[in-house]
XYZ file of N, CA, C and O in Angstrom:
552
model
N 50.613 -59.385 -2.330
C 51.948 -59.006 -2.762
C 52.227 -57.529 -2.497
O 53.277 -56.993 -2.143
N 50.764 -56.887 -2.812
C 51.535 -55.489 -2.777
C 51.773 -55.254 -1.329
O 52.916 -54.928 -1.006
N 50.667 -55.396 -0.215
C 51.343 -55.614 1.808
C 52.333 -55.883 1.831
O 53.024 -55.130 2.517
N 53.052 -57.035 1.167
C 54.465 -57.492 1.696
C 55.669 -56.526 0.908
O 56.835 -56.319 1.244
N 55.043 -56.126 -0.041
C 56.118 -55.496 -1.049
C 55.920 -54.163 -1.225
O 56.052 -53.843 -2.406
N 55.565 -52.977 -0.258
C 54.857 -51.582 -1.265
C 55.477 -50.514 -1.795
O 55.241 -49.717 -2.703
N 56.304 -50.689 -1.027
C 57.913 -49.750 -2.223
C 58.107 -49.897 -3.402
O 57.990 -48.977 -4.211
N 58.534 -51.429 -3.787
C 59.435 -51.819 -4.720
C 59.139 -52.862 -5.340
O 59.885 -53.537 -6.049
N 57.754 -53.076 -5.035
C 57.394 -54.411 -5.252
C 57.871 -55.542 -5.122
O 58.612 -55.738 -4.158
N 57.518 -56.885 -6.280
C 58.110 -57.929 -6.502
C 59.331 -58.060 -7.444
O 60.060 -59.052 -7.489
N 59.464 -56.955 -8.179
C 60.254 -56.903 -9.339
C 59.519 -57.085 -10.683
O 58.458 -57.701 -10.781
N 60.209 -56.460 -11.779
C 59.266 -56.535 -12.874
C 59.414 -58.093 -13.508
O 60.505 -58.580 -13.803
N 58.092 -58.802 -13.670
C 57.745 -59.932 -14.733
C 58.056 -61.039 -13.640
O 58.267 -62.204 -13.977
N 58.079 -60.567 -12.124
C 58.021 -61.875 -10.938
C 56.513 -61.985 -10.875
O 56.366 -63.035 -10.250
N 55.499 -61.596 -11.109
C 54.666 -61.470 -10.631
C 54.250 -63.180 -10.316
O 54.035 -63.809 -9.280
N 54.271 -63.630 -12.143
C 53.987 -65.270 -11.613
C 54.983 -66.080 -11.056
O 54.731 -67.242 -10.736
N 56.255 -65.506 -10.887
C 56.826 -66.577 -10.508
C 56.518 -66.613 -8.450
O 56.712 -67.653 -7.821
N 56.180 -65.679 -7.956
C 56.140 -65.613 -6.429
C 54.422 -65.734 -6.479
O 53.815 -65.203 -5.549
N 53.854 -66.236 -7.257
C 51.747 -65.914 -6.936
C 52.143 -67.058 -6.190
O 51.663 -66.842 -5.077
N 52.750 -68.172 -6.151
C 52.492 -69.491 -5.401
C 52.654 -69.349 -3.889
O 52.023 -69.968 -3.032
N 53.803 -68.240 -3.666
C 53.999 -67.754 -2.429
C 53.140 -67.564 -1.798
O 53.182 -67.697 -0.574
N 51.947 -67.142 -2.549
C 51.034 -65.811 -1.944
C 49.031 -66.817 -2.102
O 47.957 -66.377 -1.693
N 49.233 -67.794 -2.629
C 48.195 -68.682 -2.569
C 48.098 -69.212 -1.211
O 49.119 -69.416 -0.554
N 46.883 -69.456 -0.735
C 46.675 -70.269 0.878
C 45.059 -70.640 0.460
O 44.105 -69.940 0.122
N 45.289 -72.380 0.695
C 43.997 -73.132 0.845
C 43.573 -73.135 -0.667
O 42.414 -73.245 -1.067
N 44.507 -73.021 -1.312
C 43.374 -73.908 -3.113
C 44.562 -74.965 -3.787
O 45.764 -74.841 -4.023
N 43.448 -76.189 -3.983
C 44.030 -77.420 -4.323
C 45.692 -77.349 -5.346
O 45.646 -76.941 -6.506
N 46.757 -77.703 -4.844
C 47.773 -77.813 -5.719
C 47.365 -77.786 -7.309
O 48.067 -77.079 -8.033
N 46.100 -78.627 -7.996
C 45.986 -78.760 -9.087
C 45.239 -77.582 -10.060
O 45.109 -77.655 -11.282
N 44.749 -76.389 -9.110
C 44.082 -75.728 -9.697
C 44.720 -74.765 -10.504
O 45.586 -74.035 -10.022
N 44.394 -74.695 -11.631
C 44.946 -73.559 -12.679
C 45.329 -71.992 -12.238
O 44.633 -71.483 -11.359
N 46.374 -71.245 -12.801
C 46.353 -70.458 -12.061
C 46.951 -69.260 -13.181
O 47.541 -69.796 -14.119
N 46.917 -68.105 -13.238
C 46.934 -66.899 -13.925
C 47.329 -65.979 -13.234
O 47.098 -65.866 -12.030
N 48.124 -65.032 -14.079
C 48.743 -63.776 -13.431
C 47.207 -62.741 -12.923
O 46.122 -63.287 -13.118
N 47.207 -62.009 -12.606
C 45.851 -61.000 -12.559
C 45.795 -60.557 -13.713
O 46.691 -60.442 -14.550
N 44.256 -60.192 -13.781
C 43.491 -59.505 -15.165
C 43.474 -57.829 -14.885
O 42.488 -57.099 -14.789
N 44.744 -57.520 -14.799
C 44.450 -55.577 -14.582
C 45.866 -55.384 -14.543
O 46.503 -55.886 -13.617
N 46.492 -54.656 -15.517
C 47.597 -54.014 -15.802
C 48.215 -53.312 -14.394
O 49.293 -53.415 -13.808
N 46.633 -52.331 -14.089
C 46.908 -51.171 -12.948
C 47.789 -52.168 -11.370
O 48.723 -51.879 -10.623
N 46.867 -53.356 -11.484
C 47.200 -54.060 -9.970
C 48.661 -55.163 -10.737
O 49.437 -55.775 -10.004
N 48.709 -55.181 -11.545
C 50.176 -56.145 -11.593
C 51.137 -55.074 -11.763
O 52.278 -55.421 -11.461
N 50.995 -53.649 -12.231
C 52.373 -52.934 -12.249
C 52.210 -52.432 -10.990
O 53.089 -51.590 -10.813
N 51.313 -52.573 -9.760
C 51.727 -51.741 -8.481
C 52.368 -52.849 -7.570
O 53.101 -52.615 -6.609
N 52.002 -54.031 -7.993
C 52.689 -55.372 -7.529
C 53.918 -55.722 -7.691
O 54.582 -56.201 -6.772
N 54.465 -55.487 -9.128
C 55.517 -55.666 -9.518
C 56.772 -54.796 -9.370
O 57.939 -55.119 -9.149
N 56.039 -53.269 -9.604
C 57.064 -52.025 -9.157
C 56.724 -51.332 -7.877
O 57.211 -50.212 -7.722
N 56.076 -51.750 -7.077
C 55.689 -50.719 -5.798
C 54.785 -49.674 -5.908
O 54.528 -48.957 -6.875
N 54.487 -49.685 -5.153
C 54.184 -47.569 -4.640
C 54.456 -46.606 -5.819
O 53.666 -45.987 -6.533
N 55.764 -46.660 -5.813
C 57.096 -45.945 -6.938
C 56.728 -46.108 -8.055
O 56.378 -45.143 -8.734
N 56.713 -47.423 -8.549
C 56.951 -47.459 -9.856
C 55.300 -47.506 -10.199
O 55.006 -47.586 -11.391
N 54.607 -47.476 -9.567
C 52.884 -47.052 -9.900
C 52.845 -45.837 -9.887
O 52.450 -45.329 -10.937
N 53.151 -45.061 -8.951
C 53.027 -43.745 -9.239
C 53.941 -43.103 -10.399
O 53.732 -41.893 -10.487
N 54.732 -43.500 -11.154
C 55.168 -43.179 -12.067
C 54.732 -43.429 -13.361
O 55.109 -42.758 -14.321
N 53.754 -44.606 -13.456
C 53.307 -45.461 -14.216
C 51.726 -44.340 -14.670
O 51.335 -43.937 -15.766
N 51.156 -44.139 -13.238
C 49.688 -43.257 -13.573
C 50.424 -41.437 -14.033
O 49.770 -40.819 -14.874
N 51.452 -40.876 -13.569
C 51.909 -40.337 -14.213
C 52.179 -39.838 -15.307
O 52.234 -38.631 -15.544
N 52.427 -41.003 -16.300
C 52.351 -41.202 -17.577
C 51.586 -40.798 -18.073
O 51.451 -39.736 -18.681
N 50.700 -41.949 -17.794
C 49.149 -41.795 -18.570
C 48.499 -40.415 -17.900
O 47.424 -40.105 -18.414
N 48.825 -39.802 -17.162
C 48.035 -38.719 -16.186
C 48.710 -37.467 -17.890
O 48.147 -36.788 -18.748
N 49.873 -37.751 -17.599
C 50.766 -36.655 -18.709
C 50.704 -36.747 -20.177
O 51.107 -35.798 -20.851
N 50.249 -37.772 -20.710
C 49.622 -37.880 -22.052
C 47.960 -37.263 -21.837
O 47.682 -36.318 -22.574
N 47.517 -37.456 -21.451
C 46.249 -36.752 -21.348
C 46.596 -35.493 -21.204
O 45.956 -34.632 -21.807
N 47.484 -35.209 -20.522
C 47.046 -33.295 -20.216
C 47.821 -32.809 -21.302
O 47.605 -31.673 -21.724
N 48.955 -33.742 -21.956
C 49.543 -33.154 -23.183
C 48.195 -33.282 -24.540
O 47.921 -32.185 -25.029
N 47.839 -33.827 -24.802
C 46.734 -34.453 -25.727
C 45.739 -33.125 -25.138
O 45.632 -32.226 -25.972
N 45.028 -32.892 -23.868
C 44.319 -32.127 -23.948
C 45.092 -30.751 -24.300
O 44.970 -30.323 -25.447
N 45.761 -30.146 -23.511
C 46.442 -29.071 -24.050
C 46.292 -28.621 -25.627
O 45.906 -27.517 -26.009
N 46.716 -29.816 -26.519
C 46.569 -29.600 -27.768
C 45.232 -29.604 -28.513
O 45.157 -29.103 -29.635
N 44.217 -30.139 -27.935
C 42.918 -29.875 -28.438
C 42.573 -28.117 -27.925
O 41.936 -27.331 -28.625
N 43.039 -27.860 -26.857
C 42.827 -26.017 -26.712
C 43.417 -25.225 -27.871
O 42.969 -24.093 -28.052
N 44.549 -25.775 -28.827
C 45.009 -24.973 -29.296
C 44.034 -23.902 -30.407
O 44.276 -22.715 -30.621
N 43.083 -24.584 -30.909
C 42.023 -24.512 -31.843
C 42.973 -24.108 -33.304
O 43.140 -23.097 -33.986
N 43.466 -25.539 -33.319
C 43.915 -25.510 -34.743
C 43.510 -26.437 -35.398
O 44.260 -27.323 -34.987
N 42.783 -26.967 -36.225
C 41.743 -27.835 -36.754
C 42.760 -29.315 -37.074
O 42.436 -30.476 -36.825
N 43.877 -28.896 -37.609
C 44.186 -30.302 -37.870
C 44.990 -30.848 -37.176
O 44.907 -32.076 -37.170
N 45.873 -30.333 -36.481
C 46.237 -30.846 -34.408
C 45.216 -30.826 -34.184
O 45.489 -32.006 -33.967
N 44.039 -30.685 -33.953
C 43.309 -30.632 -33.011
C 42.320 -32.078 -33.231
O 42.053 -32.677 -32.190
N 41.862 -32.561 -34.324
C 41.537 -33.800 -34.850
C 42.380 -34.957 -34.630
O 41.765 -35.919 -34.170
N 44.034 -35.187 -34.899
C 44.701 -36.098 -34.484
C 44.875 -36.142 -32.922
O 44.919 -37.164 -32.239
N 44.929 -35.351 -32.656
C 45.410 -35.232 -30.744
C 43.684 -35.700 -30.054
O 43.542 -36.044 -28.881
N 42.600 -35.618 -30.988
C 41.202 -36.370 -30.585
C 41.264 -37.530 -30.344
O 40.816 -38.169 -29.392
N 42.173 -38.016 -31.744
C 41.897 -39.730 -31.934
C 42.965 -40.272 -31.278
O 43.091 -41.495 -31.218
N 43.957 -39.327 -30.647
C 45.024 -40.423 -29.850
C 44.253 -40.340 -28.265
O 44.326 -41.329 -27.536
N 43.730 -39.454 -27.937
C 42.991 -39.077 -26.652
C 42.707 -40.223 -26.832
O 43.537 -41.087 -26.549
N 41.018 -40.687 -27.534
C 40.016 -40.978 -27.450
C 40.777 -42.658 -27.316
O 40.344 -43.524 -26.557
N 41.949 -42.828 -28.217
C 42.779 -43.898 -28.203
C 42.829 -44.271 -27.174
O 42.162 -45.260 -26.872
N 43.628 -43.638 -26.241
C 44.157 -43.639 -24.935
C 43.511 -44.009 -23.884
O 43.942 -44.594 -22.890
N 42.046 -43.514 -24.222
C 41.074 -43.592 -22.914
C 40.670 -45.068 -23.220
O 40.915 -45.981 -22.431
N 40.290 -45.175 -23.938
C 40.138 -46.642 -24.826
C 41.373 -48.020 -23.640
O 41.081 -48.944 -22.880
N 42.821 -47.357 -24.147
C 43.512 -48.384 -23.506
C 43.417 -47.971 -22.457
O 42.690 -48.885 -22.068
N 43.539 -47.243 -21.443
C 43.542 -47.044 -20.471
C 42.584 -48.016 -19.383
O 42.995 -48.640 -18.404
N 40.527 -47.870 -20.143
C 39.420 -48.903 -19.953
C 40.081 -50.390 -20.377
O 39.671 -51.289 -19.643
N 40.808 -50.726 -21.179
C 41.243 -51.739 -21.155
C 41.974 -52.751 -20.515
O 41.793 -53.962 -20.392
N 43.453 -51.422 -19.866
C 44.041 -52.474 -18.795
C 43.099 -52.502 -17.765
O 43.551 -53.158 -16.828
N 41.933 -52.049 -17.531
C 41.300 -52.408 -15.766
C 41.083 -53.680 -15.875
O 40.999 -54.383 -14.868
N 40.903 -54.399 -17.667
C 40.704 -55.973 -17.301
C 41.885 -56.809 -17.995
O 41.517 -57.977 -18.120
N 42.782 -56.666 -18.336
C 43.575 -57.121 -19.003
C 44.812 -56.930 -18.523
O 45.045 -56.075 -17.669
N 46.019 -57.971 -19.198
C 47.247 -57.595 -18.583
C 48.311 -56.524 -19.369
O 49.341 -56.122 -18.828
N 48.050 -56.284 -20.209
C 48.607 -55.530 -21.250
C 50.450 -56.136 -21.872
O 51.179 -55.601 -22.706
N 50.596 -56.950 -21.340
C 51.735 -57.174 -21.556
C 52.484 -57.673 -22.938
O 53.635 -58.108 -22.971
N 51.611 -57.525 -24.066
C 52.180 -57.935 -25.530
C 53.197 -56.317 -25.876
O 53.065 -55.189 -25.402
N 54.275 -56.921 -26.985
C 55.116 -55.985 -27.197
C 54.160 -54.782 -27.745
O 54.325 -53.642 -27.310
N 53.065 -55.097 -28.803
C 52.301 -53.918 -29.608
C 51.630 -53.347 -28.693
O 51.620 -52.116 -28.690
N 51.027 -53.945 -27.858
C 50.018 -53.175 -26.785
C 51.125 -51.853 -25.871
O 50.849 -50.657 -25.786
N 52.229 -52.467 -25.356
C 52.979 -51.508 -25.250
C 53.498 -50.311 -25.847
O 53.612 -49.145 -25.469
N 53.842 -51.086 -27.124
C 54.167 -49.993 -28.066
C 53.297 -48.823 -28.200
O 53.732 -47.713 -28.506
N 52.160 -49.059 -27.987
C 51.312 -48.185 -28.158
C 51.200 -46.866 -27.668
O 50.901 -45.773 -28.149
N 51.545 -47.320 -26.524
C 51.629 -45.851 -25.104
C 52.637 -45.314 -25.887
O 52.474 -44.187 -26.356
N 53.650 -45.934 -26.104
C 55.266 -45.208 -26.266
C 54.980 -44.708 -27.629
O 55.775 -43.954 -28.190
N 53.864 -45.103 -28.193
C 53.492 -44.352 -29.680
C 53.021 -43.306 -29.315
O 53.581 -42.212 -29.382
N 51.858 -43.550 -28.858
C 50.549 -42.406 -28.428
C 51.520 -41.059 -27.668
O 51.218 -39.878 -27.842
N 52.894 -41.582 -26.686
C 53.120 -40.402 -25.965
C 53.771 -40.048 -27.292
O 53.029 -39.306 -27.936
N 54.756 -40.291 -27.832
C 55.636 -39.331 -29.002
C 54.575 -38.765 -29.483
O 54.479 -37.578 -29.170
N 53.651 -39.227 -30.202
C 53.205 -38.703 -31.065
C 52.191 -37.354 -30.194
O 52.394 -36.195 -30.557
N 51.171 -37.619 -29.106
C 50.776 -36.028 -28.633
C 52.397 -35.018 -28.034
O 52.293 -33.874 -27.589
N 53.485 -35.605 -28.138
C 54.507 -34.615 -27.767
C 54.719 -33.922 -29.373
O 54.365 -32.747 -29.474
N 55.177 -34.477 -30.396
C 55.396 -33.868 -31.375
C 53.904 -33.306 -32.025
O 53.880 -32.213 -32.591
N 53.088 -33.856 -31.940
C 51.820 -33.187 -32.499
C 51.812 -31.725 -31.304
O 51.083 -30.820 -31.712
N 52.339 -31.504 -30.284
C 52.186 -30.447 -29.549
C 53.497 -29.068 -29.948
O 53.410 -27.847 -30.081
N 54.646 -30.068 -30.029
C 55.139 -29.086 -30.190
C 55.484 -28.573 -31.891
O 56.285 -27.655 -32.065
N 54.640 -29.420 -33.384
C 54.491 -28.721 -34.366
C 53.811 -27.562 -33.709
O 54.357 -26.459 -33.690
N 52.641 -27.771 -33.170
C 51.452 -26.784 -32.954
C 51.742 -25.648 -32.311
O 51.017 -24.671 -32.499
N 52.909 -25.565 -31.393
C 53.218 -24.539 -31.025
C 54.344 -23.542 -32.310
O 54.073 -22.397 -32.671
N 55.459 -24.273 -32.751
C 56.202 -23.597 -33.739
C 55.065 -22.999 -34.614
O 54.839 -21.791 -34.551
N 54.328 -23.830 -35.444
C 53.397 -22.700 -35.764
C 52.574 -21.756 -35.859
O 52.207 -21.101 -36.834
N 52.162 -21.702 -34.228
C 52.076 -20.276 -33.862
C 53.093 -19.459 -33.349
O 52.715 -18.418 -32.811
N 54.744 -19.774 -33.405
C 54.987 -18.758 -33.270
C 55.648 -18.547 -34.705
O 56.557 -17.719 -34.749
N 55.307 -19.180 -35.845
C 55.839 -18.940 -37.092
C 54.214 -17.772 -37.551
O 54.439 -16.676 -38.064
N 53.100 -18.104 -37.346
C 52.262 -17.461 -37.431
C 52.171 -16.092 -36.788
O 51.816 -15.171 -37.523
N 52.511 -15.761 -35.189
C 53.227 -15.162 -35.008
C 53.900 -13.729 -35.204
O 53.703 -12.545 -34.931
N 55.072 -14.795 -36.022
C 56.432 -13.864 -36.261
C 55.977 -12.903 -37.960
O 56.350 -11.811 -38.390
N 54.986 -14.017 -38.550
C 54.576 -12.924 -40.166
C 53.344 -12.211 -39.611
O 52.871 -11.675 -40.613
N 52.534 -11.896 -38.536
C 52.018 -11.100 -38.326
C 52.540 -9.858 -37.923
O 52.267 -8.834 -38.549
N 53.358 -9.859 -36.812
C 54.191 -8.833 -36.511
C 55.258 -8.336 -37.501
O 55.735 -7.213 -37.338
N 55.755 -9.308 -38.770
C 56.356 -8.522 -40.040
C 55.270 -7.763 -40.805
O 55.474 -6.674 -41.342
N 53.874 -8.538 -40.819
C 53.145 -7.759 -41.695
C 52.868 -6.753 -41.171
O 52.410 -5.971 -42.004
N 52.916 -6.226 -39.910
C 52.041 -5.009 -39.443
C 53.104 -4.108 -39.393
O 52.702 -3.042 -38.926
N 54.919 -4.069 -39.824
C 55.774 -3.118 -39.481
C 55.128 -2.117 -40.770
O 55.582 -0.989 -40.961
């Protein structure tokens, strides 16, 4: 699918409806399943494009998540661990799975809000930290 399709893929959630297209030489009766890997059904389904936007993501929650473990602020720095450590977690997961339940999704779209706002408390309070150092020292 992805040879015939590498732009734009098949479209999102065709994947099973065109696999029959793409079968040659196994018995009409044999059982049949979408693929077991998130990574190869969203480069199938959205192309080139919509994969590279897809590792993107996950490329940009990590460097946001790491970012915030540099900050060395103990308690950002503990939650932005366990969404990492989260992350890497799902990440090992779609290589065998399809990920396609609403919660499994939800998750990413959790995990990213939450290292965006866990990043940018962490920054207001250093510059609230900051701003009473430079009052205390006038």
């Amino acid at each position: 699918m992805i040879g015939s399709h590498p732009i734009f893929g098949v479209g999102i959630n065709n994947f099973g409806i065109v696999l029959k297209d793409y079968l040659y030489g196994l018995p009409p009766s044999s059982w049949l399943y979408v693929v077991h890997s998130k990574y190869l059904m969203t480069w199938a389904e959205t192309g080139t494009v919509g994969f590279f936007f897809f590792l993107w993501l996950l490329y940009a929650m990590f460097r946001k998540g790491l970012q915030t473990l540099r900050l060395k602020m103990p308690f950002y720095s503990v939650i932005a661990l366990g969404i990492v450590a989260g992350l890497a977690g799902l990440s090992t997961h779609m290589l065998g799975d399809t990920f396609q339940g609403r919660s499994e999704v939800m998750k990413l779209g959790l995990f990213a809000a939450l290292l965006v706002g866990i990043y940018n408390l962490s920054q207001s309070g250093n510059q609230l930290e900051d701003q009473s150092i430079s009052k205390s020292s006038r």
